[in-house]
GROMACS .gro file of C-alpha atoms in nm:
model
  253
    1UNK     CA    1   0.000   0.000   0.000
    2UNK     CA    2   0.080   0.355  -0.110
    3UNK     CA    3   0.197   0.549   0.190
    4UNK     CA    4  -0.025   0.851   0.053
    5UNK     CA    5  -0.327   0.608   0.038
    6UNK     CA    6  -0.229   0.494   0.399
    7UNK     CA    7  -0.212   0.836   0.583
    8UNK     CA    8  -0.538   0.894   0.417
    9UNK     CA    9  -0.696   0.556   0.549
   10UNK     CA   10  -0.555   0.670   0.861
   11UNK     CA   11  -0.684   0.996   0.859
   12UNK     CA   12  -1.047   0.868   0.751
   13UNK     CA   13  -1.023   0.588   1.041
   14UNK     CA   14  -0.894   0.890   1.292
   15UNK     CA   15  -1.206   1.122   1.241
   16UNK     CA   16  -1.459   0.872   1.247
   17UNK     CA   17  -1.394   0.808   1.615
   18UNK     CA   18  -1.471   1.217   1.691
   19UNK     CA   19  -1.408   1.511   1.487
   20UNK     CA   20  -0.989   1.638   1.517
   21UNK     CA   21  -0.780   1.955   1.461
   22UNK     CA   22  -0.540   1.977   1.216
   23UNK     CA   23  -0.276   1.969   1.452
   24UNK     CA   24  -0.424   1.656   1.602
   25UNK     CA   25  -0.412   1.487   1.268
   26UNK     CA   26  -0.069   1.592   1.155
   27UNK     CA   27   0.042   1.475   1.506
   28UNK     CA   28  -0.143   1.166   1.436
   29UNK     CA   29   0.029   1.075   1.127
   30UNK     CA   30   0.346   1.235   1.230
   31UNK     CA   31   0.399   1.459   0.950
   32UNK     CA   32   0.404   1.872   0.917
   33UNK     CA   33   0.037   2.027   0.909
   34UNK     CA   34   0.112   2.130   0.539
   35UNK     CA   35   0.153   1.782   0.491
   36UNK     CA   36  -0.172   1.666   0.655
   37UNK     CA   37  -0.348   1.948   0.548
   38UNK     CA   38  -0.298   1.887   0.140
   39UNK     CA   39  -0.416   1.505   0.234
   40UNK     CA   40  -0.698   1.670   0.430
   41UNK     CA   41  -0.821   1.885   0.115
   42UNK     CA   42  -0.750   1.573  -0.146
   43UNK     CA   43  -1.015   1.411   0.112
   44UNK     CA   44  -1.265   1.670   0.150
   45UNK     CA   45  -1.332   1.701  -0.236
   46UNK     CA   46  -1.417   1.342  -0.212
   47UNK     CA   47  -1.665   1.341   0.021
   48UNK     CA   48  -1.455   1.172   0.264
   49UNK     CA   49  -1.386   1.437   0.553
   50UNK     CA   50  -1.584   1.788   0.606
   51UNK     CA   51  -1.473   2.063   0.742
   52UNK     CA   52  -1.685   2.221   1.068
   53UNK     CA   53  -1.737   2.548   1.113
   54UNK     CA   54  -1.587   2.536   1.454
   55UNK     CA   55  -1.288   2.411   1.313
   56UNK     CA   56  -1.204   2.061   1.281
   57UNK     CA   57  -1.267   1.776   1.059
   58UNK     CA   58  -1.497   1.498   1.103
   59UNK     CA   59  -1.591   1.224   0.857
   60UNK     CA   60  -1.783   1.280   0.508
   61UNK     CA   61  -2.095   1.223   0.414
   62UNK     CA   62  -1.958   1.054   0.120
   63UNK     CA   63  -1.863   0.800   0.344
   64UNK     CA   64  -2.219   0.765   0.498
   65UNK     CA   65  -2.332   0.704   0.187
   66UNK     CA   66  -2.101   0.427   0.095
   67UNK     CA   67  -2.182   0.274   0.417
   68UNK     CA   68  -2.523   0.248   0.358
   69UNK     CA   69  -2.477   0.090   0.003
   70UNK     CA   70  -2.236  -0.190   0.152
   71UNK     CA   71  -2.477  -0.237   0.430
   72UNK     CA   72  -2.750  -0.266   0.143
   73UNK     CA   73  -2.568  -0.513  -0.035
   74UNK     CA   74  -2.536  -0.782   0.260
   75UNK     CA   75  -2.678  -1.076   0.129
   76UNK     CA   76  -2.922  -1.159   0.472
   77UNK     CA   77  -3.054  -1.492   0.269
   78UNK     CA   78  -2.693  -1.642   0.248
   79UNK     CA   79  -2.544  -1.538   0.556
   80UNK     CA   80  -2.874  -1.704   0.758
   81UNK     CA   81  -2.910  -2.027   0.521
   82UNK     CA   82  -2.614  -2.207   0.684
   83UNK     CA   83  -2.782  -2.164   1.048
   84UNK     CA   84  -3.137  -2.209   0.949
   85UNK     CA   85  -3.006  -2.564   0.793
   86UNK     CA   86  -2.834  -2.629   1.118
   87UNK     CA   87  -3.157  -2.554   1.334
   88UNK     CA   88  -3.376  -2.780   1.050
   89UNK     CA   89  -3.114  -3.051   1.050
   90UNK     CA   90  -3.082  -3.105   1.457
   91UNK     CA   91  -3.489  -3.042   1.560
   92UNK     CA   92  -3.643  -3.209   1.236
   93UNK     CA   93  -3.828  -2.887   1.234
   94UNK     CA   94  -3.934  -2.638   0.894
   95UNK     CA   95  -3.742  -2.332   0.946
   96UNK     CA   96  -3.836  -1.997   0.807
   97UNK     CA   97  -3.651  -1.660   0.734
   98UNK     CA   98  -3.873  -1.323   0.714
   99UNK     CA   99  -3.789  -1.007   0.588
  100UNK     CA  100  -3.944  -0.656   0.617
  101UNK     CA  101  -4.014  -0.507   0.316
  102UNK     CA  102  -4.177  -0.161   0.308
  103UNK     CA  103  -4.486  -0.201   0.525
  104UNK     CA  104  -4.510  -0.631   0.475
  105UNK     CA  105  -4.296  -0.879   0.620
  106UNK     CA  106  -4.215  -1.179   0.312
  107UNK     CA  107  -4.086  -1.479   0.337
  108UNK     CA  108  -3.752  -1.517   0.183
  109UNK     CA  109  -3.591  -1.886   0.276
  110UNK     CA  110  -3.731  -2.208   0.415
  111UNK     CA  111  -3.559  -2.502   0.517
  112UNK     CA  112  -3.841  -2.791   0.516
  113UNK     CA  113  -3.813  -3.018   0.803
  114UNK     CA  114  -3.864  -3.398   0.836
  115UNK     CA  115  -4.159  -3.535   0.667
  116UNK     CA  116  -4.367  -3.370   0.469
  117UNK     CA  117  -4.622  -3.105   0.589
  118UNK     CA  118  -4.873  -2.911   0.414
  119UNK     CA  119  -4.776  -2.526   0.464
  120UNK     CA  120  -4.913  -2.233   0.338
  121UNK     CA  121  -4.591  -2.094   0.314
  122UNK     CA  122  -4.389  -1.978   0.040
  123UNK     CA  123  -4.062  -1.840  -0.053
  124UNK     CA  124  -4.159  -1.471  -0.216
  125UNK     CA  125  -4.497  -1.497  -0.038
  126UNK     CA  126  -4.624  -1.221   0.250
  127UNK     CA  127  -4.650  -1.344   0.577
  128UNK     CA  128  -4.967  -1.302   0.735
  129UNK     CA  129  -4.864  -1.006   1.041
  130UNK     CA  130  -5.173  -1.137   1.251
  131UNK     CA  131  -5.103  -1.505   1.224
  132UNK     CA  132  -4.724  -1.573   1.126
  133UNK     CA  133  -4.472  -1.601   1.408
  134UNK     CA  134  -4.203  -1.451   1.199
  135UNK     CA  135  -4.418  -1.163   1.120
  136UNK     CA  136  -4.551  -1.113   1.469
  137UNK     CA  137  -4.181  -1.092   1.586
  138UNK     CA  138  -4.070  -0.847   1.314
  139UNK     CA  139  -4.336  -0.615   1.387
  140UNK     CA  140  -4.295  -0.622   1.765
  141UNK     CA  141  -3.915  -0.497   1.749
  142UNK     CA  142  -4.057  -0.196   1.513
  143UNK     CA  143  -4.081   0.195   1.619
  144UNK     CA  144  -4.431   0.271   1.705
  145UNK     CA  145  -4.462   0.429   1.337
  146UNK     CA  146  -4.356   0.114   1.108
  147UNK     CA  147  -4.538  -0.100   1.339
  148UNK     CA  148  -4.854   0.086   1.308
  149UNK     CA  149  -4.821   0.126   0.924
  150UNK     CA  150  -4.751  -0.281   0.925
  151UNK     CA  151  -5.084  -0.345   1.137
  152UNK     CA  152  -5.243  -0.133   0.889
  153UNK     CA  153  -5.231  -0.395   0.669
  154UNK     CA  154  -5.358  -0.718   0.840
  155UNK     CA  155  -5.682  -0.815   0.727
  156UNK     CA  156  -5.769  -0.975   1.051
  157UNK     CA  157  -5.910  -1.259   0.847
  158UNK     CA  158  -6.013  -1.626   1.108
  159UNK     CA  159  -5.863  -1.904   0.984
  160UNK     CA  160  -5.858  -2.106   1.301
  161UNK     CA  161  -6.008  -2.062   1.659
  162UNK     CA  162  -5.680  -1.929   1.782
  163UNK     CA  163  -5.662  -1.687   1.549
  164UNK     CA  164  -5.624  -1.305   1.623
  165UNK     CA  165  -5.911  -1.099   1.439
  166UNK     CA  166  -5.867  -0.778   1.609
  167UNK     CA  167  -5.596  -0.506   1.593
  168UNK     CA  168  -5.599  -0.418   1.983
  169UNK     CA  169  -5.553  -0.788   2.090
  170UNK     CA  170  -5.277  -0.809   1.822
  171UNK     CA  171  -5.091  -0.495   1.981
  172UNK     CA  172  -5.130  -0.636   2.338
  173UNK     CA  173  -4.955  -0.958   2.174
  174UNK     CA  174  -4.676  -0.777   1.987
  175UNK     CA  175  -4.605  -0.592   2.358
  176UNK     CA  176  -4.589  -0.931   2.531
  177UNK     CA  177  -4.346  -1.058   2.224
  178UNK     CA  178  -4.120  -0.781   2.240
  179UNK     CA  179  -4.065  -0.795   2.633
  180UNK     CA  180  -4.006  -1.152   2.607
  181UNK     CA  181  -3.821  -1.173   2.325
  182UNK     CA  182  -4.011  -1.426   2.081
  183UNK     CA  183  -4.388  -1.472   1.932
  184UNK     CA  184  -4.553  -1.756   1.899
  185UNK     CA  185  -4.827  -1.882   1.597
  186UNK     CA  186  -5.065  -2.111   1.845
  187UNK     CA  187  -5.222  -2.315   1.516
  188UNK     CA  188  -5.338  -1.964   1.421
  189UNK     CA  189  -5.327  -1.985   1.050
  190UNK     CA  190  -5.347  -2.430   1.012
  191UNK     CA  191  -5.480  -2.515   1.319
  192UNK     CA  192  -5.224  -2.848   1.268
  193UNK     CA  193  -4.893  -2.600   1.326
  194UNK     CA  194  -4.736  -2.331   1.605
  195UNK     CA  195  -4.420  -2.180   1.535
  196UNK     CA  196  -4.221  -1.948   1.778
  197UNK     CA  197  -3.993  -1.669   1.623
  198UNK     CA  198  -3.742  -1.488   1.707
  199UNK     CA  199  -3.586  -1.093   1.610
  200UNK     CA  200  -3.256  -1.109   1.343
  201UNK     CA  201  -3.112  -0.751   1.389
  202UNK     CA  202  -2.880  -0.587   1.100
  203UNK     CA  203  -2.560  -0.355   1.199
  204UNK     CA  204  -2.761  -0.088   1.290
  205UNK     CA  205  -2.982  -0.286   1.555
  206UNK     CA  206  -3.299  -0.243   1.344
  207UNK     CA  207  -3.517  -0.551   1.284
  208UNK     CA  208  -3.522  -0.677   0.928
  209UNK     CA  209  -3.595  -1.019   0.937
  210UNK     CA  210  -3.701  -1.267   1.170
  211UNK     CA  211  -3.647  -1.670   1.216
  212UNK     CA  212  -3.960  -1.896   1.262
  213UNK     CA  213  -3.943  -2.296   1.401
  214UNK     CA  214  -4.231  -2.461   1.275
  215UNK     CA  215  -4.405  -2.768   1.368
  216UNK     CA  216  -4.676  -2.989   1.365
  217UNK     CA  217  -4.843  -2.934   1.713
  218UNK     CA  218  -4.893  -3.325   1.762
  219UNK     CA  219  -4.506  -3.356   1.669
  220UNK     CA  220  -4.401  -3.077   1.891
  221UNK     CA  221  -4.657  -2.899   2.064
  222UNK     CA  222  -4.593  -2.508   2.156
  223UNK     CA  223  -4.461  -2.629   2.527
  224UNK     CA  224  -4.216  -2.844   2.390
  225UNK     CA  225  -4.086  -2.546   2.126
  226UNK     CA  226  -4.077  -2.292   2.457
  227UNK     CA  227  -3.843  -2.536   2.565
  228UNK     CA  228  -3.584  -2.528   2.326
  229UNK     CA  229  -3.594  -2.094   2.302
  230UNK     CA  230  -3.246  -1.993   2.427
  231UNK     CA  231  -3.103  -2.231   2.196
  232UNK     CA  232  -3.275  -2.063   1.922
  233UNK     CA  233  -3.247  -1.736   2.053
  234UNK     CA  234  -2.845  -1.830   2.054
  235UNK     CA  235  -2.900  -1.904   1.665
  236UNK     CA  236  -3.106  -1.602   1.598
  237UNK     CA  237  -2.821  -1.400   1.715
  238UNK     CA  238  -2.582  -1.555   1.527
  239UNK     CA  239  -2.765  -1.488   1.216
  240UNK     CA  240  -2.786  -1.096   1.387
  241UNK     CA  241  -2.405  -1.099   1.395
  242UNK     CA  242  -2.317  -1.242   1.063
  243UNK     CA  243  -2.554  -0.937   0.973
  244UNK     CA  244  -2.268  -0.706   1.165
  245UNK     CA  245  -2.494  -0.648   1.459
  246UNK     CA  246  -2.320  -0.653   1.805
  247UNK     CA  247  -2.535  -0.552   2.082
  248UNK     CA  248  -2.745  -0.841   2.238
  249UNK     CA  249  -3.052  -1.040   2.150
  250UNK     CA  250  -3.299  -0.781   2.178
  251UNK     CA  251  -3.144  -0.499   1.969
  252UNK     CA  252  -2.966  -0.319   2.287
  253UNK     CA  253  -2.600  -0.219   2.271
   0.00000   0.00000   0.00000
């Protein structure tokens, strides 16, 4: 590497922490300000550092901006697939991946489990918000503005007995889910399956997407699912961090 393109890696690295003089930079790379400064202005037409008007330079928007392209081009689909196998493989049971997508939550893997089971389910396909586990968890872990536009559109349909058919009862479920930490799907959509889900948070601790164990209920009933949560949770975290999240299971640094 160039040693011009390394003081200015340096320098980029340097200001990102909290904005710096001149002198603090120049010090920093151990060269005279005129030095520093000429690498400073190369940077600053680029985006890269701005100038304050109290003096100083912190980083560039230009930067920002590249961040949240490279952020926008993590693959979540690949990065999960290798867990979500792992959890189908050792329980037997169909695992799903959810993703928010403007004011829906879609399903975008599924890792079929033993045996073969009738799901409405389908790769591409919305997930019902007042019935889906993945959906219900996704929603919960929302700011009260996305989560209201979200409940917007659930049609409250019954497809079950168990199934939620009004918006207020569905908000008093997403609070329960997000102080525990998973929802459930009690048969609530086929009256033959529960699911519990659980949050997958990107770098910047927002919810994206959400991973769902389903089961038949006379396979694995919902007690028996409860049972296995922290080692799911463990796996939905793992998925969080391959996303470049690092604060803990609940999207708190």
């Amino acid at each position: 590497m160039s040693q011009t393109v390394a003081r200015a890696i340096d320098i980029i690295g340097f200001v990102s922490d909290r904005p710096r003089s001149l002198g603090e930079i120049a010090e920093r790379l151990g060269v005279h300000k005129s030095t520093a400064l000429r690498l400073l202005q190369t940077l600053e037409e680029g985006a890269f550092v701005r100038r304050l008007p109290e003096g100083g330079y912190a980083m560039g928007f230009q930067l920002i901006a590249l961040g949240q392209l490279a952020l926008d081009q993590v693959e979540a689909r690949s990065l999960a697939r290798p867990v979500l196998q792992e959890l189908s493989e050792r329980y037997g049971h169909t695992v799903h991946l959810g993703e928010l997508v403007g004011d829906g939550i879609i399903y975008v893997d599924k890792i079929d489990g033993r045996g073969s089971v009738a799901m409405g389910s389908r790769i591409g396909l919305p997930a019902q918000t007042h019935t889906a586990g993945v959906a219900k968890v996704i929603a919960a872990f929302q700011d009260d503005a996305t989560r209201s536009r979200i409940l917007d559109h659930a049609t409250y349909e019954r497809y079950t007995p168990t199934t939620v058919t009004d918006r207020s009862t569905l908000e008093a479920e997403l609070d329960l889910t997000r102080s525990r930490g998973w929802a459930e799907d009690n048969g609530e959509h086929e009256d033959y399956i529960n699911c519990v889900a659980l949050p997958v948070f990107d770098a910047r601790g927002r919810a994206t997407h959400g991973i769902s164990i389903t089961a038949l209920s006379a396979a694995a009933p919902l007690e028996e699912l409860r049972g296995h949560i922290e080692e799911f949770r463990r796996a939905a975290q793992r998925v969080s961090q391959r996303l470049g999240w690092r604060g803990d299971d609940r999207g708190n640094r």
